[in-house]
């Protein structure tokens, strides 16, 4: 496995960057010394995961992916490591570092890795790669050693939209997106469709934090957007905005309304304020892909996960869903089954 030919200066820059990544062990190599080495038939399978913007501890999508990685280590006995890039310039280098070290599978968490994984996968054709929320190249073909893991976010968003539409007392609900891109528009479209499925007269107020990846880590902007929507009458606000969503929770708490989290159960971020969360099971996609590699049946190409695969949904049971009436849960479950059966078509934009 050889890296592509580059001028000497460029090679030096790549090597220097890789060394800096490896040296920053406290943030980039969180393998824990106290954990025992993996045992079992898959202990020789090595999996490297590179976090997206927000990193581990975002209580959202990165943490969900990490849970899938951790589950694979526990149940399959694979060897795992993670890297957390400090900036955009480190993403490709982090993936390249894992590939150069001979890892069997390298995973990038988030659409922002799509270009990077295309480049590195071509340079390491014997290494398997996976990218969550992968966006295929606009031109050319997808490398044959990439699994593009995608979700039907509009389906899970449809369900929480129905919850909001059924529970809103004002007939106004809100949505705060992070970066204004087609992926996040899917969340908005599904949410809007769910609201209008149960409350045709309800109004959905929507806003986005920006057009760059920084829009996923701007809680101040998130709070401002949520405050604007609440001022317009929204009494439930759903976010799909990474750590920008923390500002949405603060605004909802301060104004005495409810918020809906995203990706993982975000109840503990703001107990009493977070009504429920749309669950996007990045852990399912990560675990399934690692298992396929461990069992010798890696599936390259685009793979999509939705309600039928139990990979999206919402928090509808346990104490964290106590604020949702049982009849509302039953109505939403009936809608979910109709989506699975193909009776309801949810728009992506």
mmCIF file of C-alpha atoms in Angstrom:
data_model
loop_
_atom_site.group_PDB
_atom_site.id
_atom_site.type_symbol
_atom_site.label_atom_id
_atom_site.label_comp_id
_atom_site.label_asym_id
_atom_site.label_seq_id
_atom_site.Cartn_x
_atom_site.Cartn_y
_atom_site.Cartn_z
ATOM 1 C CA UNK A 1 0.000 0.000 0.000
ATOM 2 C CA UNK A 2 1.787 3.079 -1.220
ATOM 3 C CA UNK A 3 0.768 6.676 -0.894
ATOM 4 C CA UNK A 4 0.305 8.705 -4.049
ATOM 5 C CA UNK A 5 3.405 10.372 -5.475
ATOM 6 C CA UNK A 6 3.749 13.983 -4.306
ATOM 7 C CA UNK A 7 6.462 16.636 -4.465
ATOM 8 C CA UNK A 8 9.021 16.414 -1.675
ATOM 9 C CA UNK A 9 7.713 19.529 0.082
ATOM 10 C CA UNK A 10 4.174 18.166 0.082
ATOM 11 C CA UNK A 11 5.375 14.823 1.393
ATOM 12 C CA UNK A 12 7.196 16.572 4.191
ATOM 13 C CA UNK A 13 4.056 18.534 5.066
ATOM 14 C CA UNK A 14 2.002 15.353 5.234
ATOM 15 C CA UNK A 15 4.596 13.566 7.360
ATOM 16 C CA UNK A 16 4.892 16.544 9.696
ATOM 17 C CA UNK A 17 1.129 16.706 10.087
ATOM 18 C CA UNK A 18 0.840 12.990 10.763
ATOM 19 C CA UNK A 19 3.559 13.228 13.385
ATOM 20 C CA UNK A 20 1.767 16.138 15.044
ATOM 21 C CA UNK A 21 -1.437 14.117 15.090
ATOM 22 C CA UNK A 22 0.249 11.138 16.683
ATOM 23 C CA UNK A 23 2.064 13.310 19.206
ATOM 24 C CA UNK A 24 -1.105 14.972 20.466
ATOM 25 C CA UNK A 25 -2.068 11.800 22.301
ATOM 26 C CA UNK A 26 -4.280 13.449 24.871
ATOM 27 C CA UNK A 27 -6.787 14.550 22.254
ATOM 28 C CA UNK A 28 -6.106 12.330 19.267
ATOM 29 C CA UNK A 29 -5.283 8.895 20.603
ATOM 30 C CA UNK A 30 -7.745 8.137 23.407
ATOM 31 C CA UNK A 31 -7.002 4.407 23.587
ATOM 32 C CA UNK A 32 -7.242 3.669 27.296
ATOM 33 C CA UNK A 33 -4.347 1.918 28.948
ATOM 34 C CA UNK A 34 -6.565 0.460 31.659
ATOM 35 C CA UNK A 35 -8.684 -1.485 29.157
ATOM 36 C CA UNK A 36 -7.597 -5.109 28.516
ATOM 37 C CA UNK A 37 -6.413 -6.046 25.062
ATOM 38 C CA UNK A 38 -9.145 -7.577 22.886
ATOM 39 C CA UNK A 39 -9.393 -11.344 22.780
ATOM 40 C CA UNK A 40 -11.203 -13.742 20.479
ATOM 41 C CA UNK A 41 -11.329 -14.572 16.770
ATOM 42 C CA UNK A 42 -11.528 -10.923 15.653
ATOM 43 C CA UNK A 43 -8.794 -9.448 17.861
ATOM 44 C CA UNK A 44 -6.558 -9.003 14.808
ATOM 45 C CA UNK A 45 -9.165 -6.812 13.088
ATOM 46 C CA UNK A 46 -8.202 -3.169 13.621
ATOM 47 C CA UNK A 47 -10.689 -0.344 13.249
ATOM 48 C CA UNK A 48 -9.843 3.367 13.323
ATOM 49 C CA UNK A 49 -12.491 6.053 13.756
ATOM 50 C CA UNK A 50 -11.993 9.768 13.072
ATOM 51 C CA UNK A 51 -14.425 12.148 14.778
ATOM 52 C CA UNK A 52 -16.357 14.951 13.103
ATOM 53 C CA UNK A 53 -16.757 18.580 14.215
ATOM 54 C CA UNK A 54 -17.647 18.628 17.900
ATOM 55 C CA UNK A 55 -15.669 15.494 18.693
ATOM 56 C CA UNK A 56 -16.245 12.894 21.336
ATOM 57 C CA UNK A 57 -18.412 14.162 24.154
ATOM 58 C CA UNK A 58 -20.777 16.135 21.902
ATOM 59 C CA UNK A 59 -23.686 14.083 23.329
ATOM 60 C CA UNK A 60 -24.862 13.755 19.759
ATOM 61 C CA UNK A 61 -23.699 12.091 16.545
ATOM 62 C CA UNK A 62 -20.026 11.608 17.432
ATOM 63 C CA UNK A 63 -20.961 9.926 20.686
ATOM 64 C CA UNK A 64 -23.408 7.658 18.860
ATOM 65 C CA UNK A 65 -20.666 6.557 16.448
ATOM 66 C CA UNK A 66 -18.305 5.966 19.354
ATOM 67 C CA UNK A 67 -20.904 3.782 21.068
ATOM 68 C CA UNK A 68 -21.056 1.596 17.954
ATOM 69 C CA UNK A 69 -17.257 1.342 17.972
ATOM 70 C CA UNK A 70 -17.216 0.483 21.676
ATOM 71 C CA UNK A 71 -19.914 -2.139 21.212
ATOM 72 C CA UNK A 72 -17.860 -3.753 18.452
ATOM 73 C CA UNK A 73 -14.853 -3.882 20.771
ATOM 74 C CA UNK A 74 -16.945 -5.490 23.524
ATOM 75 C CA UNK A 75 -18.981 -7.947 21.486
ATOM 76 C CA UNK A 76 -16.688 -8.741 18.563
ATOM 77 C CA UNK A 77 -13.324 -8.279 20.238
ATOM 78 C CA UNK A 78 -11.933 -6.041 17.499
ATOM 79 C CA UNK A 79 -9.088 -3.625 18.232
ATOM 80 C CA UNK A 80 -10.126 0.030 18.039
ATOM 81 C CA UNK A 81 -8.538 3.476 18.097
ATOM 82 C CA UNK A 82 -9.938 6.966 17.574
ATOM 83 C CA UNK A 83 -8.524 10.284 16.378
ATOM 84 C CA UNK A 84 -10.000 13.731 16.921
ATOM 85 C CA UNK A 85 -8.707 16.227 14.320
ATOM 86 C CA UNK A 86 -8.058 19.732 15.591
ATOM 87 C CA UNK A 87 -9.088 21.290 12.286
ATOM 88 C CA UNK A 88 -10.151 20.682 8.703
ATOM 89 C CA UNK A 89 -6.553 20.258 7.566
ATOM 90 C CA UNK A 90 -6.152 17.232 9.857
ATOM 91 C CA UNK A 91 -9.071 15.138 8.586
ATOM 92 C CA UNK A 92 -7.347 13.577 5.582
ATOM 93 C CA UNK A 93 -4.104 13.123 7.517
ATOM 94 C CA UNK A 94 -5.918 11.295 10.318
ATOM 95 C CA UNK A 95 -7.526 8.834 7.899
ATOM 96 C CA UNK A 96 -4.237 8.444 6.058
ATOM 97 C CA UNK A 97 -2.458 7.676 9.334
ATOM 98 C CA UNK A 98 -4.798 4.786 10.127
ATOM 99 C CA UNK A 99 -4.529 3.422 6.581
ATOM 100 C CA UNK A 100 -0.730 3.662 6.574
ATOM 101 C CA UNK A 101 -0.649 1.712 9.836
ATOM 102 C CA UNK A 102 -2.508 -1.146 8.177
ATOM 103 C CA UNK A 103 -5.917 -0.789 9.813
ATOM 104 C CA UNK A 104 -8.599 -3.014 8.282
ATOM 105 C CA UNK A 105 -11.359 -0.405 8.439
ATOM 106 C CA UNK A 106 -11.152 3.385 8.705
ATOM 107 C CA UNK A 107 -14.338 5.308 9.548
ATOM 108 C CA UNK A 108 -14.981 9.032 9.106
ATOM 109 C CA UNK A 109 -17.860 10.436 11.146
ATOM 110 C CA UNK A 110 -19.803 12.944 9.080
ATOM 111 C CA UNK A 111 -20.428 14.158 5.540
ATOM 112 C CA UNK A 112 -17.500 16.539 5.868
ATOM 113 C CA UNK A 113 -15.168 13.524 5.373
ATOM 114 C CA UNK A 114 -16.634 12.643 1.967
ATOM 115 C CA UNK A 115 -13.925 14.319 -0.112
ATOM 116 C CA UNK A 116 -11.136 13.197 2.219
ATOM 117 C CA UNK A 117 -12.197 9.558 2.188
ATOM 118 C CA UNK A 118 -12.414 9.559 -1.617
ATOM 119 C CA UNK A 119 -8.798 10.726 -1.842
ATOM 120 C CA UNK A 120 -7.377 8.377 0.790
ATOM 121 C CA UNK A 121 -9.379 5.345 -0.379
ATOM 122 C CA UNK A 122 -7.841 5.621 -3.842
ATOM 123 C CA UNK A 123 -4.359 5.737 -2.329
ATOM 124 C CA UNK A 124 -5.010 2.662 -0.156
ATOM 125 C CA UNK A 125 -7.124 0.332 -2.326
ATOM 126 C CA UNK A 126 -6.631 -2.636 0.017
ATOM 127 C CA UNK A 127 -8.021 -0.759 3.026
ATOM 128 C CA UNK A 128 -11.767 -0.624 3.657
ATOM 129 C CA UNK A 129 -13.301 2.741 4.475
ATOM 130 C CA UNK A 130 -16.675 3.880 5.750
ATOM 131 C CA UNK A 131 -18.093 7.389 5.925
ATOM 132 C CA UNK A 132 -21.218 8.313 7.863
ATOM 133 C CA UNK A 133 -23.519 10.684 5.939
ATOM 134 C CA UNK A 134 -21.329 10.122 2.882
ATOM 135 C CA UNK A 135 -21.925 12.399 -0.116
ATOM 136 C CA UNK A 136 -20.925 10.698 -3.402
ATOM 137 C CA UNK A 137 -18.572 12.654 -5.685
ATOM 138 C CA UNK A 138 -20.281 15.078 -8.062
ATOM 139 C CA UNK A 139 -18.016 13.844 -10.842
ATOM 140 C CA UNK A 140 -16.387 10.480 -11.349
ATOM 141 C CA UNK A 141 -17.210 7.297 -9.506
ATOM 142 C CA UNK A 142 -17.227 6.304 -5.866
ATOM 143 C CA UNK A 143 -14.084 4.321 -4.943
ATOM 144 C CA UNK A 144 -14.898 0.590 -4.671
ATOM 145 C CA UNK A 145 -13.523 0.247 -1.121
ATOM 146 C CA UNK A 146 -15.883 2.745 0.551
ATOM 147 C CA UNK A 147 -19.132 2.027 2.363
ATOM 148 C CA UNK A 148 -21.204 5.211 2.286
ATOM 149 C CA UNK A 149 -23.456 5.059 5.352
ATOM 150 C CA UNK A 150 -26.542 7.225 5.005
ATOM 151 C CA UNK A 151 -29.745 7.667 6.975
ATOM 152 C CA UNK A 152 -33.331 8.521 6.219
ATOM 153 C CA UNK A 153 -33.260 11.387 8.705
ATOM 154 C CA UNK A 154 -36.517 12.667 7.307
ATOM 155 C CA UNK A 155 -38.281 9.613 8.758
ATOM 156 C CA UNK A 156 -37.177 10.170 12.349
ATOM 157 C CA UNK A 157 -37.775 13.906 11.967
ATOM 158 C CA UNK A 158 -41.276 13.171 10.693
ATOM 159 C CA UNK A 159 -42.060 11.394 13.957
ATOM 160 C CA UNK A 160 -40.868 14.207 16.229
ATOM 161 C CA UNK A 161 -42.681 16.637 13.954
ATOM 162 C CA UNK A 162 -45.870 14.701 14.615
ATOM 163 C CA UNK A 163 -45.174 14.867 18.360
ATOM 164 C CA UNK A 164 -44.699 18.633 18.104
ATOM 165 C CA UNK A 165 -47.825 19.094 16.001
ATOM 166 C CA UNK A 166 -49.941 17.067 18.407
ATOM 167 C CA UNK A 167 -48.595 18.765 21.531
ATOM 168 C CA UNK A 168 -48.215 22.406 20.493
ATOM 169 C CA UNK A 169 -50.664 24.670 22.283
ATOM 170 C CA UNK A 170 -49.937 27.718 20.128
ATOM 171 C CA UNK A 171 -50.031 26.143 16.675
ATOM 172 C CA UNK A 172 -46.471 27.368 16.126
ATOM 173 C CA UNK A 173 -43.332 25.214 16.314
ATOM 174 C CA UNK A 174 -39.693 25.858 15.457
ATOM 175 C CA UNK A 175 -36.697 24.238 13.781
ATOM 176 C CA UNK A 176 -33.044 25.263 14.100
ATOM 177 C CA UNK A 177 -30.584 23.713 11.671
ATOM 178 C CA UNK A 178 -26.809 23.912 11.795
ATOM 179 C CA UNK A 179 -25.117 24.224 8.405
ATOM 180 C CA UNK A 180 -27.547 24.958 5.576
ATOM 181 C CA UNK A 181 -26.884 21.919 3.395
ATOM 182 C CA UNK A 182 -29.106 19.246 1.793
ATOM 183 C CA UNK A 183 -28.449 16.840 4.679
ATOM 184 C CA UNK A 184 -29.850 19.211 7.300
ATOM 185 C CA UNK A 185 -32.664 20.230 4.973
ATOM 186 C CA UNK A 186 -33.796 16.590 5.199
ATOM 187 C CA UNK A 187 -34.324 17.036 8.932
ATOM 188 C CA UNK A 188 -36.346 20.189 8.348
ATOM 189 C CA UNK A 189 -38.434 18.669 5.553
ATOM 190 C CA UNK A 190 -39.302 15.581 7.574
ATOM 191 C CA UNK A 191 -40.132 17.641 10.653
ATOM 192 C CA UNK A 192 -42.344 20.004 8.672
ATOM 193 C CA UNK A 193 -44.151 17.064 7.033
ATOM 194 C CA UNK A 194 -44.748 15.415 10.408
ATOM 195 C CA UNK A 195 -46.154 18.601 11.913
ATOM 196 C CA UNK A 196 -48.523 19.129 8.995
ATOM 197 C CA UNK A 197 -49.577 15.471 8.908
ATOM 198 C CA UNK A 198 -51.278 15.914 12.283
ATOM 199 C CA UNK A 199 -51.789 19.696 12.362
ATOM 200 C CA UNK A 200 -52.283 21.129 8.864
ATOM 201 C CA UNK A 201 -52.792 24.628 10.233
ATOM 202 C CA UNK A 202 -49.669 24.661 12.383
ATOM 203 C CA UNK A 203 -46.900 27.014 11.326
ATOM 204 C CA UNK A 204 -43.264 25.876 11.263
ATOM 205 C CA UNK A 205 -40.630 28.570 11.815
ATOM 206 C CA UNK A 206 -37.178 27.504 10.589
ATOM 207 C CA UNK A 207 -33.690 28.968 10.605
ATOM 208 C CA UNK A 208 -30.099 27.865 9.966
ATOM 209 C CA UNK A 209 -26.968 28.875 11.845
ATOM 210 C CA UNK A 210 -24.744 29.337 8.793
ATOM 211 C CA UNK A 211 -23.170 27.911 5.664
ATOM 212 C CA UNK A 212 -19.873 26.561 7.028
ATOM 213 C CA UNK A 213 -19.090 23.691 9.431
ATOM 214 C CA UNK A 214 -18.776 26.261 12.232
ATOM 215 C CA UNK A 215 -22.575 26.425 12.143
ATOM 216 C CA UNK A 216 -22.576 23.133 14.053
ATOM 217 C CA UNK A 217 -20.718 24.606 17.023
ATOM 218 C CA UNK A 218 -22.240 28.023 17.642
ATOM 219 C CA UNK A 219 -24.605 27.847 20.644
ATOM 220 C CA UNK A 220 -24.869 31.641 20.755
ATOM 221 C CA UNK A 221 -26.345 31.657 17.240
ATOM 222 C CA UNK A 222 -28.522 28.680 18.140
ATOM 223 C CA UNK A 223 -29.973 30.557 21.094
ATOM 224 C CA UNK A 224 -30.622 33.653 19.004
ATOM 225 C CA UNK A 225 -32.433 31.652 16.313
ATOM 226 C CA UNK A 226 -34.527 29.799 18.879
ATOM 227 C CA UNK A 227 -35.408 33.025 20.688
ATOM 228 C CA UNK A 228 -36.619 34.496 17.399
ATOM 229 C CA UNK A 229 -38.825 31.484 16.712
ATOM 230 C CA UNK A 230 -40.176 31.461 20.260
ATOM 231 C CA UNK A 231 -40.971 35.161 19.947
ATOM 232 C CA UNK A 232 -42.994 34.265 16.838
ATOM 233 C CA UNK A 233 -45.075 31.873 18.937
ATOM 234 C CA UNK A 234 -43.200 28.563 18.792
ATOM 235 C CA UNK A 235 -43.690 26.545 21.970
ATOM 236 C CA UNK A 236 -41.669 23.521 20.785
ATOM 237 C CA UNK A 237 -38.319 23.886 18.967
ATOM 238 C CA UNK A 238 -36.450 21.013 17.286
ATOM 239 C CA UNK A 239 -32.764 21.318 16.459
ATOM 240 C CA UNK A 240 -30.444 19.466 14.092
ATOM 241 C CA UNK A 241 -27.401 21.568 14.790
ATOM 242 C CA UNK A 242 -24.704 19.747 16.754
ATOM 243 C CA UNK A 243 -23.488 21.721 19.750
ATOM 244 C CA UNK A 244 -25.291 24.775 18.355
ATOM 245 C CA UNK A 245 -28.338 23.005 19.744
ATOM 246 C CA UNK A 246 -27.151 23.699 23.291
ATOM 247 C CA UNK A 247 -28.175 27.300 22.683
ATOM 248 C CA UNK A 248 -31.602 26.114 21.555
ATOM 249 C CA UNK A 249 -32.015 24.277 24.851
ATOM 250 C CA UNK A 250 -31.000 27.365 26.803
ATOM 251 C CA UNK A 251 -33.505 29.529 24.953
ATOM 252 C CA UNK A 252 -36.294 27.003 25.497
ATOM 253 C CA UNK A 253 -35.494 26.772 29.200
ATOM 254 C CA UNK A 254 -35.342 30.527 29.639
ATOM 255 C CA UNK A 255 -38.627 31.082 27.801
ATOM 256 C CA UNK A 256 -40.482 28.180 29.410
ATOM 257 C CA UNK A 257 -41.090 26.164 26.238
ATOM 258 C CA UNK A 258 -40.021 22.697 25.103
ATOM 259 C CA UNK A 259 -37.143 21.575 22.896
ATOM 260 C CA UNK A 260 -36.489 18.419 20.891
ATOM 261 C CA UNK A 261 -32.977 16.995 20.724
ATOM 262 C CA UNK A 262 -31.279 15.105 17.921
ATOM 263 C CA UNK A 263 -29.128 12.058 17.123
ATOM 264 C CA UNK A 264 -29.013 10.703 20.704
ATOM 265 C CA UNK A 265 -31.196 11.035 23.801
ATOM 266 C CA UNK A 266 -30.370 14.597 24.871
ATOM 267 C CA UNK A 267 -32.721 14.721 27.855
ATOM 268 C CA UNK A 268 -29.902 15.122 30.352
ATOM 269 C CA UNK A 269 -28.652 18.222 28.549
ATOM 270 C CA UNK A 270 -31.643 20.133 29.897
ATOM 271 C CA UNK A 271 -33.996 18.003 32.049
ATOM 272 C CA UNK A 272 -37.501 19.390 32.133
ATOM 273 C CA UNK A 273 -36.958 21.243 28.868
ATOM 274 C CA UNK A 274 -36.068 18.489 26.377
ATOM 275 C CA UNK A 275 -39.380 16.857 25.502
ATOM 276 C CA UNK A 276 -37.852 14.050 23.430
ATOM 277 C CA UNK A 277 -35.046 13.506 20.908
ATOM 278 C CA UNK A 278 -34.924 12.249 17.346
ATOM 279 C CA UNK A 279 -32.650 9.216 17.437
ATOM 280 C CA UNK A 280 -30.241 8.671 14.570
ATOM 281 C CA UNK A 281 -28.515 5.377 15.271
ATOM 282 C CA UNK A 282 -25.013 6.062 14.090
ATOM 283 C CA UNK A 283 -24.057 3.310 16.507
ATOM 284 C CA UNK A 284 -26.079 0.784 14.497
ATOM 285 C CA UNK A 285 -24.432 1.773 11.212
ATOM 286 C CA UNK A 286 -20.935 1.695 12.728
ATOM 287 C CA UNK A 287 -21.424 -1.637 14.492
ATOM 288 C CA UNK A 288 -23.005 -3.326 11.457
ATOM 289 C CA UNK A 289 -20.161 -2.174 9.208
ATOM 290 C CA UNK A 290 -17.469 -3.354 11.624
ATOM 291 C CA UNK A 291 -19.209 -6.709 12.005
ATOM 292 C CA UNK A 292 -19.320 -7.105 8.227
ATOM 293 C CA UNK A 293 -15.575 -6.473 8.002
ATOM 294 C CA UNK A 294 -14.824 -8.855 10.879
ATOM 295 C CA UNK A 295 -16.913 -11.584 9.245
ATOM 296 C CA UNK A 296 -15.424 -11.058 5.795
ATOM 297 C CA UNK A 297 -18.510 -9.621 4.092
ATOM 298 C CA UNK A 298 -17.779 -5.911 3.784
ATOM 299 C CA UNK A 299 -20.383 -4.160 1.628
ATOM 300 C CA UNK A 300 -19.016 -1.296 -0.438
ATOM 301 C CA UNK A 301 -21.318 1.278 -1.979
ATOM 302 C CA UNK A 302 -24.165 3.302 -0.519
ATOM 303 C CA UNK A 303 -26.101 1.851 2.414
ATOM 304 C CA UNK A 304 -29.191 3.518 3.846
ATOM 305 C CA UNK A 305 -30.611 3.114 7.347
ATOM 306 C CA UNK A 306 -34.099 4.196 8.407
ATOM 307 C CA UNK A 307 -37.175 3.232 10.399
ATOM 308 C CA UNK A 308 -37.350 -0.242 8.884
ATOM 309 C CA UNK A 309 -33.792 -0.940 10.084
ATOM 310 C CA UNK A 310 -34.535 0.542 13.542
ATOM 311 C CA UNK A 311 -31.817 3.096 12.808
ATOM 312 C CA UNK A 312 -33.922 6.240 13.248
ATOM 313 C CA UNK A 313 -36.767 7.007 15.617
ATOM 314 C CA UNK A 314 -37.400 9.054 18.741
ATOM 315 C CA UNK A 315 -37.308 8.658 22.517
ATOM 316 C CA UNK A 316 -40.796 7.352 23.238
ATOM 317 C CA UNK A 317 -40.425 5.306 26.406
ATOM 318 C CA UNK A 318 -38.957 5.521 29.874
ATOM 319 C CA UNK A 319 -38.693 8.540 32.162
ATOM 320 C CA UNK A 320 -37.156 10.688 29.427
ATOM 321 C CA UNK A 321 -40.418 10.485 27.469
ATOM 322 C CA UNK A 322 -42.679 11.076 30.467
ATOM 323 C CA UNK A 323 -43.858 14.406 29.091
ATOM 324 C CA UNK A 324 -45.466 12.816 26.029
ATOM 325 C CA UNK A 325 -49.073 11.603 26.562
ATOM 326 C CA UNK A 326 -49.740 7.940 25.810
ATOM 327 C CA UNK A 327 -52.338 8.739 23.165
ATOM 328 C CA UNK A 328 -49.766 10.897 21.372
ATOM 329 C CA UNK A 329 -47.259 8.032 21.409
ATOM 330 C CA UNK A 330 -49.887 5.677 19.990
ATOM 331 C CA UNK A 331 -50.767 8.065 17.170
ATOM 332 C CA UNK A 332 -47.104 8.564 16.303
ATOM 333 C CA UNK A 333 -46.445 4.809 16.371
ATOM 334 C CA UNK A 334 -49.306 4.305 13.918
ATOM 335 C CA UNK A 335 -47.689 6.879 11.638
ATOM 336 C CA UNK A 336 -44.328 5.110 11.951
ATOM 337 C CA UNK A 337 -45.859 1.839 10.803
ATOM 338 C CA UNK A 338 -47.442 3.573 7.831
ATOM 339 C CA UNK A 339 -44.038 4.984 6.883
ATOM 340 C CA UNK A 340 -42.448 1.529 7.128
ATOM 341 C CA UNK A 341 -45.206 0.053 4.949
ATOM 342 C CA UNK A 342 -44.638 2.757 2.360
ATOM 343 C CA UNK A 343 -48.053 4.347 2.820
ATOM 344 C CA UNK A 344 -46.564 7.735 3.714
ATOM 345 C CA UNK A 345 -43.885 9.260 1.502
ATOM 346 C CA UNK A 346 -41.778 11.833 3.321
ATOM 347 C CA UNK A 347 -40.041 14.580 1.329
ATOM 348 C CA UNK A 348 -36.290 15.106 1.653
ATOM 349 C CA UNK A 349 -36.450 18.834 0.970
#
